[in-house]
CSV table of N, CA and C in Angstrom, one decimal:
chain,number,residue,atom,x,y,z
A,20,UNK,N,98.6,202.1,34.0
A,20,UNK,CA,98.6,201.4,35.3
A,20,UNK,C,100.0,200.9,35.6
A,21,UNK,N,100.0,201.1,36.4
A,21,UNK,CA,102.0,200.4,37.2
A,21,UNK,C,101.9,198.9,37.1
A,22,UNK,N,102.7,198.1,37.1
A,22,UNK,CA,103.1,197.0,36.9
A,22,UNK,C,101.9,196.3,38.2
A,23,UNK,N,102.7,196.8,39.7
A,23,UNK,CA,102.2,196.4,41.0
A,23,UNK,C,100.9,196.1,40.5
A,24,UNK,N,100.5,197.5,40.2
A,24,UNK,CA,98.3,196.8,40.4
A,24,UNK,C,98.3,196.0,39.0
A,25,UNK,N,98.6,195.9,37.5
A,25,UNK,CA,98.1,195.4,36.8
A,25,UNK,C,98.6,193.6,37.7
A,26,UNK,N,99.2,193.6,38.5
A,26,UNK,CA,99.7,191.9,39.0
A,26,UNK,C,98.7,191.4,40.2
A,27,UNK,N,98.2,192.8,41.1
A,27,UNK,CA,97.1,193.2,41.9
A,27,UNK,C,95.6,192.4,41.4
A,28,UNK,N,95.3,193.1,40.2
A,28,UNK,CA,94.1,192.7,39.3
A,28,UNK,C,93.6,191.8,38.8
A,29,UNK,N,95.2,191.6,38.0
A,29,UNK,CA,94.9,190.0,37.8
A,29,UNK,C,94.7,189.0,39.1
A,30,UNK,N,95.1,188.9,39.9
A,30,UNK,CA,95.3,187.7,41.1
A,30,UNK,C,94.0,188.2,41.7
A,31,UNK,N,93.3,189.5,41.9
A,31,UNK,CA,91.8,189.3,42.0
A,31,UNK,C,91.1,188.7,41.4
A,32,UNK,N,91.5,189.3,39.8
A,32,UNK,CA,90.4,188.6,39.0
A,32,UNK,C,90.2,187.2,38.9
A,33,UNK,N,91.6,186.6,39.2
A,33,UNK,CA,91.5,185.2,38.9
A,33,UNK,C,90.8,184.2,40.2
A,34,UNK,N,91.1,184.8,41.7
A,34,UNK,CA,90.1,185.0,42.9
A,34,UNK,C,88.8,185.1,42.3
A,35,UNK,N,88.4,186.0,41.8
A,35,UNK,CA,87.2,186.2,42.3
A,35,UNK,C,86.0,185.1,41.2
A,36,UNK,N,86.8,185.1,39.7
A,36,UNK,CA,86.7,183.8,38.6
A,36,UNK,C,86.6,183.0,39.4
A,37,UNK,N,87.1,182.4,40.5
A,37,UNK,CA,86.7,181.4,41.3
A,37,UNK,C,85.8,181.2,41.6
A,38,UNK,N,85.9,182.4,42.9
A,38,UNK,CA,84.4,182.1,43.6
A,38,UNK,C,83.2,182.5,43.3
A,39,UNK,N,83.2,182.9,41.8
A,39,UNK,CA,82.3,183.2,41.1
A,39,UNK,C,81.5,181.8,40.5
A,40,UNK,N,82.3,181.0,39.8
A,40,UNK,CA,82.1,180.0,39.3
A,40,UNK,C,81.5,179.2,40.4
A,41,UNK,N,82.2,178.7,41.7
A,41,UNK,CA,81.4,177.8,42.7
A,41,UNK,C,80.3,178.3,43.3
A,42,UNK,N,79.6,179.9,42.7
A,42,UNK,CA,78.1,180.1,43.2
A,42,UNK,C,77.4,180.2,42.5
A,43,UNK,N,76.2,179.4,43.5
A,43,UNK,CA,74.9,179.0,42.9
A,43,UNK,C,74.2,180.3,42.1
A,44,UNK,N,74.3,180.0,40.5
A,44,UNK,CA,73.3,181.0,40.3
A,44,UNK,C,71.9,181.0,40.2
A,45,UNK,N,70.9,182.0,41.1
A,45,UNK,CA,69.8,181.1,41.3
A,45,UNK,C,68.9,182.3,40.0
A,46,UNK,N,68.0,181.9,39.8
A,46,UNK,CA,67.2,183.1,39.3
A,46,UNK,C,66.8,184.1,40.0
A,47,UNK,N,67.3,184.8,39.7
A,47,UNK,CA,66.8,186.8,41.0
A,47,UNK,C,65.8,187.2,39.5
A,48,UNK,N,65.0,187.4,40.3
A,48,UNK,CA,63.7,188.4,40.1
A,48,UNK,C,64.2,189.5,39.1
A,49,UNK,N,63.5,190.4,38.4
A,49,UNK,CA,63.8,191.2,37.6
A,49,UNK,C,63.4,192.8,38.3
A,50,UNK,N,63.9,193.9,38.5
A,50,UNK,CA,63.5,194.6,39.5
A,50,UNK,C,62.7,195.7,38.6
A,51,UNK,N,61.6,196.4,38.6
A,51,UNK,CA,60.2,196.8,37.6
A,51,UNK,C,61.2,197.7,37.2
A,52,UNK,N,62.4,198.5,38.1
A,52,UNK,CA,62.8,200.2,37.5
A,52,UNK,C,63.8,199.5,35.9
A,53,UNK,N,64.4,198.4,36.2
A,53,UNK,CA,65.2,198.2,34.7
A,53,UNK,C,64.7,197.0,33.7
A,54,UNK,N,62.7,196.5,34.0
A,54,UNK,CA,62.3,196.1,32.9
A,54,UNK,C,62.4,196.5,32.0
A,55,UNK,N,62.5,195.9,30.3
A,55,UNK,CA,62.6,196.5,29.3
A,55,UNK,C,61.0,195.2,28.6
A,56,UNK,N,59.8,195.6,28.8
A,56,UNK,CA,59.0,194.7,28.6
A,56,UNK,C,58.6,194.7,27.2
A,57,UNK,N,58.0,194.0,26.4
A,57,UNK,CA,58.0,193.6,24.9
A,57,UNK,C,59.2,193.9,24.7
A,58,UNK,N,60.6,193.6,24.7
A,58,UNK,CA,62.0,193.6,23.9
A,58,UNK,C,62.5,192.4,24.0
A,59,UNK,N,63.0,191.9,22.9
A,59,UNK,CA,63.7,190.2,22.9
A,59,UNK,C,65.3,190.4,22.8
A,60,UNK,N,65.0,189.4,23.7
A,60,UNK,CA,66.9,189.3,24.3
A,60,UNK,C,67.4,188.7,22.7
A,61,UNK,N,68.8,190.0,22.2
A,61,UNK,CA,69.5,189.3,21.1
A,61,UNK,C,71.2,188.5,21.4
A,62,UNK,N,71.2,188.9,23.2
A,62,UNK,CA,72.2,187.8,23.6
A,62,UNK,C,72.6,188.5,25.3
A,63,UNK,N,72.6,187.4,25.7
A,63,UNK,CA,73.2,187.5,27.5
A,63,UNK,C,74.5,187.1,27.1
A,64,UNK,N,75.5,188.1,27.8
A,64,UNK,CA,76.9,187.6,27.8
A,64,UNK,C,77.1,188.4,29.4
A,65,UNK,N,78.5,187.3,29.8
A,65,UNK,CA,78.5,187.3,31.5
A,65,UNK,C,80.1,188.3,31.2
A,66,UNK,N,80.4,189.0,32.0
A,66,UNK,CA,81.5,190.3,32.2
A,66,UNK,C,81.8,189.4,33.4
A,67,UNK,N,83.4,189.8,33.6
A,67,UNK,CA,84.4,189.2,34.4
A,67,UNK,C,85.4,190.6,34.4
A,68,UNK,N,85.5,191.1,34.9
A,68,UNK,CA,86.7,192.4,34.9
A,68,UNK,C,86.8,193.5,36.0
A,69,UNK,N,87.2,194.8,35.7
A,69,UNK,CA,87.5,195.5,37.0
A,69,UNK,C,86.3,197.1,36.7
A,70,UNK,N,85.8,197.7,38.1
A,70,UNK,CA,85.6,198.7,37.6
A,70,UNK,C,86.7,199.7,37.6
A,71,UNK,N,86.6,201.0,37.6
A,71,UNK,CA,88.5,201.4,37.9
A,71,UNK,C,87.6,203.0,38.2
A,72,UNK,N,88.2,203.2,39.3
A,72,UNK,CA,87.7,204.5,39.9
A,72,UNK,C,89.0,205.3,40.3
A,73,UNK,N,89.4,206.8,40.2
A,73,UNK,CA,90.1,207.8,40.4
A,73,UNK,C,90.3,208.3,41.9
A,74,UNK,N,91.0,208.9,42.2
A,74,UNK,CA,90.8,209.8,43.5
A,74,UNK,C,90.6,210.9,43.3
A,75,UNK,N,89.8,212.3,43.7
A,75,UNK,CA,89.3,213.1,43.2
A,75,UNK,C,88.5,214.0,43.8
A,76,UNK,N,89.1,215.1,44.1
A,76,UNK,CA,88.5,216.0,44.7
A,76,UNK,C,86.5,216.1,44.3
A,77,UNK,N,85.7,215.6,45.5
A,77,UNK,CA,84.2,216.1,45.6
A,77,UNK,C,84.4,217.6,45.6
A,78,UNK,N,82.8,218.1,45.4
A,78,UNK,CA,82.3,219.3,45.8
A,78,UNK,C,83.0,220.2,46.5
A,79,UNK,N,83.3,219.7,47.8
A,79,UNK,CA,83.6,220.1,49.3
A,79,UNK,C,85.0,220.0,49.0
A,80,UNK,N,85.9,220.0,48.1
A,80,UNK,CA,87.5,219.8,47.7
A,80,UNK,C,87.9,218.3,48.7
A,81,UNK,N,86.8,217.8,49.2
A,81,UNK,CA,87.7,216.7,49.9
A,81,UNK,C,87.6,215.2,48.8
A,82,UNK,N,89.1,214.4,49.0
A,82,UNK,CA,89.5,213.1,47.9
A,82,UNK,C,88.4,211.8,48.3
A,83,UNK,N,87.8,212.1,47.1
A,83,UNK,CA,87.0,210.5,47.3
A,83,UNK,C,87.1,209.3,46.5
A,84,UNK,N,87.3,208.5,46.5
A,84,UNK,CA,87.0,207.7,45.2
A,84,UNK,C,85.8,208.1,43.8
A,85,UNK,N,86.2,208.2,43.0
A,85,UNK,CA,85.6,208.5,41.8
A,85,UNK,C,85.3,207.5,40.6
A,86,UNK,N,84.3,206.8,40.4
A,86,UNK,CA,84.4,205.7,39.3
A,86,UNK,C,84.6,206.6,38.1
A,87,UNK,N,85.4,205.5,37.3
A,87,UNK,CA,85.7,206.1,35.4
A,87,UNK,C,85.4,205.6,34.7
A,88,UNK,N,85.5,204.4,34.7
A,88,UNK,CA,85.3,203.0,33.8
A,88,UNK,C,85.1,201.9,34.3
A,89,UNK,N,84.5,201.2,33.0
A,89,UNK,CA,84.5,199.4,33.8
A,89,UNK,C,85.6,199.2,32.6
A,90,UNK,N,86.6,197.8,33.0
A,90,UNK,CA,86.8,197.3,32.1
A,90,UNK,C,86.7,196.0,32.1
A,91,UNK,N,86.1,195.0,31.1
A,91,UNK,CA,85.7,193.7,31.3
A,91,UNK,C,85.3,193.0,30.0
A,92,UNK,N,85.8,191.5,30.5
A,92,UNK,CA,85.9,190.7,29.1
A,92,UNK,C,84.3,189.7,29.1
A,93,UNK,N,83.7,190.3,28.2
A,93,UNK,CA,82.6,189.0,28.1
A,93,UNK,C,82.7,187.9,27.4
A,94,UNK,N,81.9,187.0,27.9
A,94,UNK,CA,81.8,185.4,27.7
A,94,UNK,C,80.4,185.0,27.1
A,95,UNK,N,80.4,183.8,26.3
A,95,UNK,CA,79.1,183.7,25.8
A,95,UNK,C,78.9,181.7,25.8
A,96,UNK,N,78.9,181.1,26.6
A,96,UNK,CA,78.9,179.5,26.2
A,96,UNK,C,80.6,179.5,26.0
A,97,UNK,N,81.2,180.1,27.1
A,97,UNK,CA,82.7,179.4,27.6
A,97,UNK,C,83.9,180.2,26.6
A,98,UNK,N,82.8,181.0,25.8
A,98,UNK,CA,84.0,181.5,24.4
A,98,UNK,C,83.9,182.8,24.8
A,99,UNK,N,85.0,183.6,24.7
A,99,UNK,CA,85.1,185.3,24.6
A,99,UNK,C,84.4,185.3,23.6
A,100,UNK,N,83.0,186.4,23.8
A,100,UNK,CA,82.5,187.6,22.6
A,100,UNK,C,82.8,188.7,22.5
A,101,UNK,N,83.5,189.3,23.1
A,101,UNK,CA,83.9,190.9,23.5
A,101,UNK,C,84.3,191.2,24.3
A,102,UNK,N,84.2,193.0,24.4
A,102,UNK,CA,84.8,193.4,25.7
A,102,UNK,C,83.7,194.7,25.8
A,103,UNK,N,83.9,195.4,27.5
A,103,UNK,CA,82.9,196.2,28.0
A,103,UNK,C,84.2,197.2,28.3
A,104,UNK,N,83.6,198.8,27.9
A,104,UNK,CA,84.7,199.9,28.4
A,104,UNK,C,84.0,200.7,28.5
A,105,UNK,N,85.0,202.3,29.0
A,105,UNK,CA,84.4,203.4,28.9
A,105,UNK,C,83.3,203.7,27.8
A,106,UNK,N,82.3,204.7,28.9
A,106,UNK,CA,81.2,205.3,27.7
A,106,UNK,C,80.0,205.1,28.1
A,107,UNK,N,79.4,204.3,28.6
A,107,UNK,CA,79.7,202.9,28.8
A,107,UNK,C,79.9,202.2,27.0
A,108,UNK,N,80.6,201.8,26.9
A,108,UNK,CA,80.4,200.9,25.3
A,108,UNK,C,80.6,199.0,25.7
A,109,UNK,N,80.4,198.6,24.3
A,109,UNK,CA,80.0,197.2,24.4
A,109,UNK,C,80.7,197.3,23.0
A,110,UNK,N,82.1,195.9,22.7
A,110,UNK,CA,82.5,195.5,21.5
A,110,UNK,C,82.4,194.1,21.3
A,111,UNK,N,81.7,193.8,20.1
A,111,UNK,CA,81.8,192.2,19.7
A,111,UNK,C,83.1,191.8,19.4
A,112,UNK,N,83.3,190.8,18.8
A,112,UNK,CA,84.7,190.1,18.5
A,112,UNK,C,83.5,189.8,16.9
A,113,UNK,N,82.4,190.1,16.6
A,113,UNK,CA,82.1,190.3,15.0
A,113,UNK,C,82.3,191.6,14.9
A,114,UNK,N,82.9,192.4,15.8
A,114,UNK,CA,83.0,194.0,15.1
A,114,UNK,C,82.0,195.0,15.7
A,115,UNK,N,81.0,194.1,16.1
A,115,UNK,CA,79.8,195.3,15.9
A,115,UNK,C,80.1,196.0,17.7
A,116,UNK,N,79.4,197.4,17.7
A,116,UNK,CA,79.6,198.0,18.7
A,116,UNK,C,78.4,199.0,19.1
A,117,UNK,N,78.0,199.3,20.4
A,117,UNK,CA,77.5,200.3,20.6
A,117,UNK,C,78.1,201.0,22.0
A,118,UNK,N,77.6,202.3,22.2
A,118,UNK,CA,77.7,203.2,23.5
A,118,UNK,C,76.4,203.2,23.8
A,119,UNK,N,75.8,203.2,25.1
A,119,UNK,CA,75.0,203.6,25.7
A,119,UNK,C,74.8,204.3,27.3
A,120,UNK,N,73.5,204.8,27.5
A,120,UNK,CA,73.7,205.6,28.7
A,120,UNK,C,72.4,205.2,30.0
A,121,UNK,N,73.0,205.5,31.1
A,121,UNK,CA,71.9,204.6,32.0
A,121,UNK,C,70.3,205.9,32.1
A,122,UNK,N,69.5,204.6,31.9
A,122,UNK,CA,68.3,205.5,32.0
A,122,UNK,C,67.7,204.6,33.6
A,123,UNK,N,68.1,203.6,34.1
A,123,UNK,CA,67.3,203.4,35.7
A,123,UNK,C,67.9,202.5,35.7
A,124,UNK,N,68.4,202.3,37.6
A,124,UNK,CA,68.8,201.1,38.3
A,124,UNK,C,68.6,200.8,39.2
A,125,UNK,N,69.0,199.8,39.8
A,125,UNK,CA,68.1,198.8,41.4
A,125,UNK,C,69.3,198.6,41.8
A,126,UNK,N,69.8,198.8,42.8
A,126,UNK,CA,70.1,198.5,44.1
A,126,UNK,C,71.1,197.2,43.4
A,127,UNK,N,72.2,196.8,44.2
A,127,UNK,CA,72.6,195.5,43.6
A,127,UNK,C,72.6,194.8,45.2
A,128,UNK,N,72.9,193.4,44.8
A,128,UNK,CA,72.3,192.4,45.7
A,128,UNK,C,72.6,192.7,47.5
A,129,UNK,N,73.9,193.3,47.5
A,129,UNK,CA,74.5,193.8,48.5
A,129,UNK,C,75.4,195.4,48.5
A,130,UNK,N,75.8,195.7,49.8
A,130,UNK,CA,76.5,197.0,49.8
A,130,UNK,C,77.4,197.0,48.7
A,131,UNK,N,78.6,195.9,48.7
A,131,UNK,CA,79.5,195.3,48.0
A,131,UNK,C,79.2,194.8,46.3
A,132,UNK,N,78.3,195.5,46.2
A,132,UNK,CA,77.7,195.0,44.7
A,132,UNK,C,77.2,196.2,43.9
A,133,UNK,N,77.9,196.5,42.8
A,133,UNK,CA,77.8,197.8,41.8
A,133,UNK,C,75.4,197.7,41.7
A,134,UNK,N,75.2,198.5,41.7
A,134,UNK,CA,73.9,199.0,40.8
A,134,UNK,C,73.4,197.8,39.5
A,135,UNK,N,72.3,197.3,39.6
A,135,UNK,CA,71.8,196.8,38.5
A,135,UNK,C,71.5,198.2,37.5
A,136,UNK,N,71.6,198.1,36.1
A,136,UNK,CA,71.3,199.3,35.6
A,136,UNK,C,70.4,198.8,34.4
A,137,UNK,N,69.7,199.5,34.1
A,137,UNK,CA,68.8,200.0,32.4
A,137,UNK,C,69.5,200.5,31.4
A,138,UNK,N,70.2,200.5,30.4
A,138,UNK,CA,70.8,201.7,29.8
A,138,UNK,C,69.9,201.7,28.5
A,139,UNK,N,69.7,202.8,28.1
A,139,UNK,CA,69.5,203.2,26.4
A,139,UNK,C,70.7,203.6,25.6
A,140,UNK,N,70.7,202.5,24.5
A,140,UNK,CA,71.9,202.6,23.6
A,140,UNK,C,71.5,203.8,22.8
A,141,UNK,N,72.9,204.6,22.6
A,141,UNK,CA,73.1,206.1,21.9
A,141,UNK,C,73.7,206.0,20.6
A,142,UNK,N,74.6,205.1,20.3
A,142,UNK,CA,74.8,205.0,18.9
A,142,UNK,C,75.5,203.4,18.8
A,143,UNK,N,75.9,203.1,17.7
A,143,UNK,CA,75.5,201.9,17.2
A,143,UNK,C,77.7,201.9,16.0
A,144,UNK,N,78.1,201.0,15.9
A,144,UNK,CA,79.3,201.0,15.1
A,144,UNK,C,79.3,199.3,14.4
A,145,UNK,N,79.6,199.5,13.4
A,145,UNK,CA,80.1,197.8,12.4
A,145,UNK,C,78.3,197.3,12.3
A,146,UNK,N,78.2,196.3,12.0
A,146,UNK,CA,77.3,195.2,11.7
A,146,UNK,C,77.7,193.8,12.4
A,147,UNK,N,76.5,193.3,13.2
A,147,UNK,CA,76.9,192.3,13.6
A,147,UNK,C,75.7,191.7,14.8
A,148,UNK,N,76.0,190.9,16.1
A,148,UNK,CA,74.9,191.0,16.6
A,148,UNK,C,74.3,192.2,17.8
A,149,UNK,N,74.9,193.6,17.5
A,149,UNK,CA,74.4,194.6,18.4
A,149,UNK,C,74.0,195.8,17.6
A,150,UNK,N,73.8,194.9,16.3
A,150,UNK,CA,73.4,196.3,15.4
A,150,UNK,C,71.8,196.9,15.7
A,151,UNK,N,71.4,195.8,16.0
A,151,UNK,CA,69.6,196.3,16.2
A,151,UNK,C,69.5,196.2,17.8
A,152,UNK,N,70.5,196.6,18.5
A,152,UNK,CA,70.2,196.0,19.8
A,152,UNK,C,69.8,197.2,20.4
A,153,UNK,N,68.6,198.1,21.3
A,153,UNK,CA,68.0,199.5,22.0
A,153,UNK,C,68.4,199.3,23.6
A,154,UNK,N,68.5,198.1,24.2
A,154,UNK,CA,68.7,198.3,25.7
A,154,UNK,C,69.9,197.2,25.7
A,155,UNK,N,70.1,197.7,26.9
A,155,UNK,CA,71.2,196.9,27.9
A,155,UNK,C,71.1,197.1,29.1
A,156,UNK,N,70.8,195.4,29.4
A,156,UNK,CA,70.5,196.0,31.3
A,156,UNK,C,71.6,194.8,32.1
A,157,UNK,N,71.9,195.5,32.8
A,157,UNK,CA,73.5,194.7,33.9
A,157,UNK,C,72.6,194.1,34.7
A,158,UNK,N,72.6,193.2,35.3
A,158,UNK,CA,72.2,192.3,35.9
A,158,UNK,C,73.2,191.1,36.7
A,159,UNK,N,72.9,190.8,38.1
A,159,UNK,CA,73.3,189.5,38.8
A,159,UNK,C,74.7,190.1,39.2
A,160,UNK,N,74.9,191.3,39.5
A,160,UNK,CA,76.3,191.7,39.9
A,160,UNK,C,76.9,191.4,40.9
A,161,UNK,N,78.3,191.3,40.8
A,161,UNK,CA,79.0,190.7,42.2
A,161,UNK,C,80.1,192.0,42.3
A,162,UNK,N,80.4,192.0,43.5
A,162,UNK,CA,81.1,193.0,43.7
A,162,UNK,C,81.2,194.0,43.1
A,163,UNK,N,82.7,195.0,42.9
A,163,UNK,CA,82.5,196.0,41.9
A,163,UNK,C,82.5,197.6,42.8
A,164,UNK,N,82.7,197.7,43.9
A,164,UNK,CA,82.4,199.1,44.6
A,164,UNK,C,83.5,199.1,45.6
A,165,UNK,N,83.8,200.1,45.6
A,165,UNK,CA,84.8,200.5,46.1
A,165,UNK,C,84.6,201.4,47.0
A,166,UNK,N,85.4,200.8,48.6
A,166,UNK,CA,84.5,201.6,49.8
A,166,UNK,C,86.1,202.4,50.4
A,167,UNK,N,86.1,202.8,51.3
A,167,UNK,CA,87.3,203.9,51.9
A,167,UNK,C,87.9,205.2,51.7
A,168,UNK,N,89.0,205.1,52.0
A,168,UNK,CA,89.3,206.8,51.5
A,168,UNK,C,90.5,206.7,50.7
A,169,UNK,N,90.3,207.4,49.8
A,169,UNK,CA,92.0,208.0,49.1
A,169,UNK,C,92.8,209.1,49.6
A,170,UNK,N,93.9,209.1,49.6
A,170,UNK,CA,94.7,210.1,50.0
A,170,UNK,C,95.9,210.9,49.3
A,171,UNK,N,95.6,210.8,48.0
A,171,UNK,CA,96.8,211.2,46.9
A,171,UNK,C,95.7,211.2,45.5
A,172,UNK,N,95.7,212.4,45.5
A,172,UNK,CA,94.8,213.1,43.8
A,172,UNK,C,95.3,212.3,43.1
A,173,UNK,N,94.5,211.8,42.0
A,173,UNK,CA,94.6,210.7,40.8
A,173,UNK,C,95.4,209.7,41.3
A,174,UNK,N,95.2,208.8,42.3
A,174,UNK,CA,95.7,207.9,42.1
A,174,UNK,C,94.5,207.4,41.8
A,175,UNK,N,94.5,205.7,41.3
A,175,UNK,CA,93.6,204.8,40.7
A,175,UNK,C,94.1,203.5,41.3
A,176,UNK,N,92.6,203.0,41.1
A,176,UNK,CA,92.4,201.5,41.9
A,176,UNK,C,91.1,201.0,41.1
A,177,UNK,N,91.1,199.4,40.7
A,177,UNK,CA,90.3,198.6,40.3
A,177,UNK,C,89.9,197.7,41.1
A,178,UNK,N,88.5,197.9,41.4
A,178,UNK,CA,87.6,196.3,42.2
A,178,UNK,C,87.0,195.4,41.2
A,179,UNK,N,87.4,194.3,41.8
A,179,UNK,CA,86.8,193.2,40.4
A,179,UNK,C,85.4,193.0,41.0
A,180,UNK,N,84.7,192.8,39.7
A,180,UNK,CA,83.7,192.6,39.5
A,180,UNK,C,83.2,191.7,38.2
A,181,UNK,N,81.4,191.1,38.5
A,181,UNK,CA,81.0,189.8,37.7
A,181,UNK,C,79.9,190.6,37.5
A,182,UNK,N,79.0,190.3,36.3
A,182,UNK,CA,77.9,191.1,36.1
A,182,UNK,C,77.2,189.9,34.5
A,183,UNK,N,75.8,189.6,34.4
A,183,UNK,CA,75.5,189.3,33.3
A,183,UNK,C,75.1,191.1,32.3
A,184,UNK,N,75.5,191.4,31.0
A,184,UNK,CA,74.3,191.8,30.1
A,184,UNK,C,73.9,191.4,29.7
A,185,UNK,N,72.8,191.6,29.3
A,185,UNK,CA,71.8,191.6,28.7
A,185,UNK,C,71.7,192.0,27.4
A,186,UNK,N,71.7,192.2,26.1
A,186,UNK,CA,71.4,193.0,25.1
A,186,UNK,C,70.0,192.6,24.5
A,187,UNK,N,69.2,193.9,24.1
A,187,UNK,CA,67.9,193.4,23.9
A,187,UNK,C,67.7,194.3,22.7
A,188,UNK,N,66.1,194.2,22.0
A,188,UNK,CA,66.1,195.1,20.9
A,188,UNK,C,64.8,195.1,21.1
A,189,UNK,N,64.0,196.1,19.9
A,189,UNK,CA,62.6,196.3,20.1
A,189,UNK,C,62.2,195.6,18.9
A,190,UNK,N,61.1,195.0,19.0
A,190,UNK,CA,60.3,194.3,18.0
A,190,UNK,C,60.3,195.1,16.6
């Protein structure tokens, strides 16, 4: 990343850390396609970071924005627990790790709002609290989508975005 956007990113993220914090979060509904019903939540941690999408020839050879990754730091009761990256993967700060893959999503609150998602965890790394953990569902998302056109193959751009997970396991 060039100096310009990593200076870009931050000053959103720290924007959007704002106006994140002064809204109301109210309870939203759970949407049926990314229930995970009989599984107990083994921790909600809230993501603060960017998604980062490519420019990249579609089908049709014409340049569209292309998502690649999210990158984002989670929070747990005001303390960093980790971080969220490609893969999708999920790292604790005990070590422990998984990748998983989206199995259903809902719509997120607005145009300007990434997908609520379901994922099924695919494999599992370290010991810790995501060792027994089978879903992960994104939830309460803010922003995160990236609307317009690109005009120069691989260039890259990051929209910040807020999102709780979820990590759950099966009985």
């Amino acid at each position: 990343m060039t100096m310009q956007f990593c200076r870009i990113a931050t000053l959103a993220l720290a924007s959007l850390s704002a106006s994140f914090a002064s809204a109301a979060t109210a309870e939203t509904p759970l949407p049926a396609a990314i229930a995970a019903p009989g599984e107990t939540v083994v921790l909600t941690a809230h993501a603060i970071g960017l998604q980062l999408y490519e420019c990249k020839p579609d089908a049709g050879g014409k340049l569209v924005w292309t998502f690649t990754a999210p990158q984002a730091t989670l929070t747990a009761g005001n303390k960093v627990v980790g971080h969220h990256g490609a893969g999708p993967s999920w790292e604790l700060t005990d070590s422990s790790g998984i990748t998983a893959k989206v199995a259903a999503n809902a719509p997120g609150s607005s145009a300007n709002d990434i997908a609520w998602l379901k994922l099924a965890v695919a494999s599992h790394k370290g010991s810790g609290q995501l060792s027994d953990v089978t879903t992960v569902q994104r939830i309460n998302t803010v922003g995160g989508v990236l609307k317009g056109s690109c005009d120069h193959q691989g260039a890259g751009e990051g929209m910040p975005y807020s999102a709780d997970y979820v990590f759950l396991r099966k009985p």
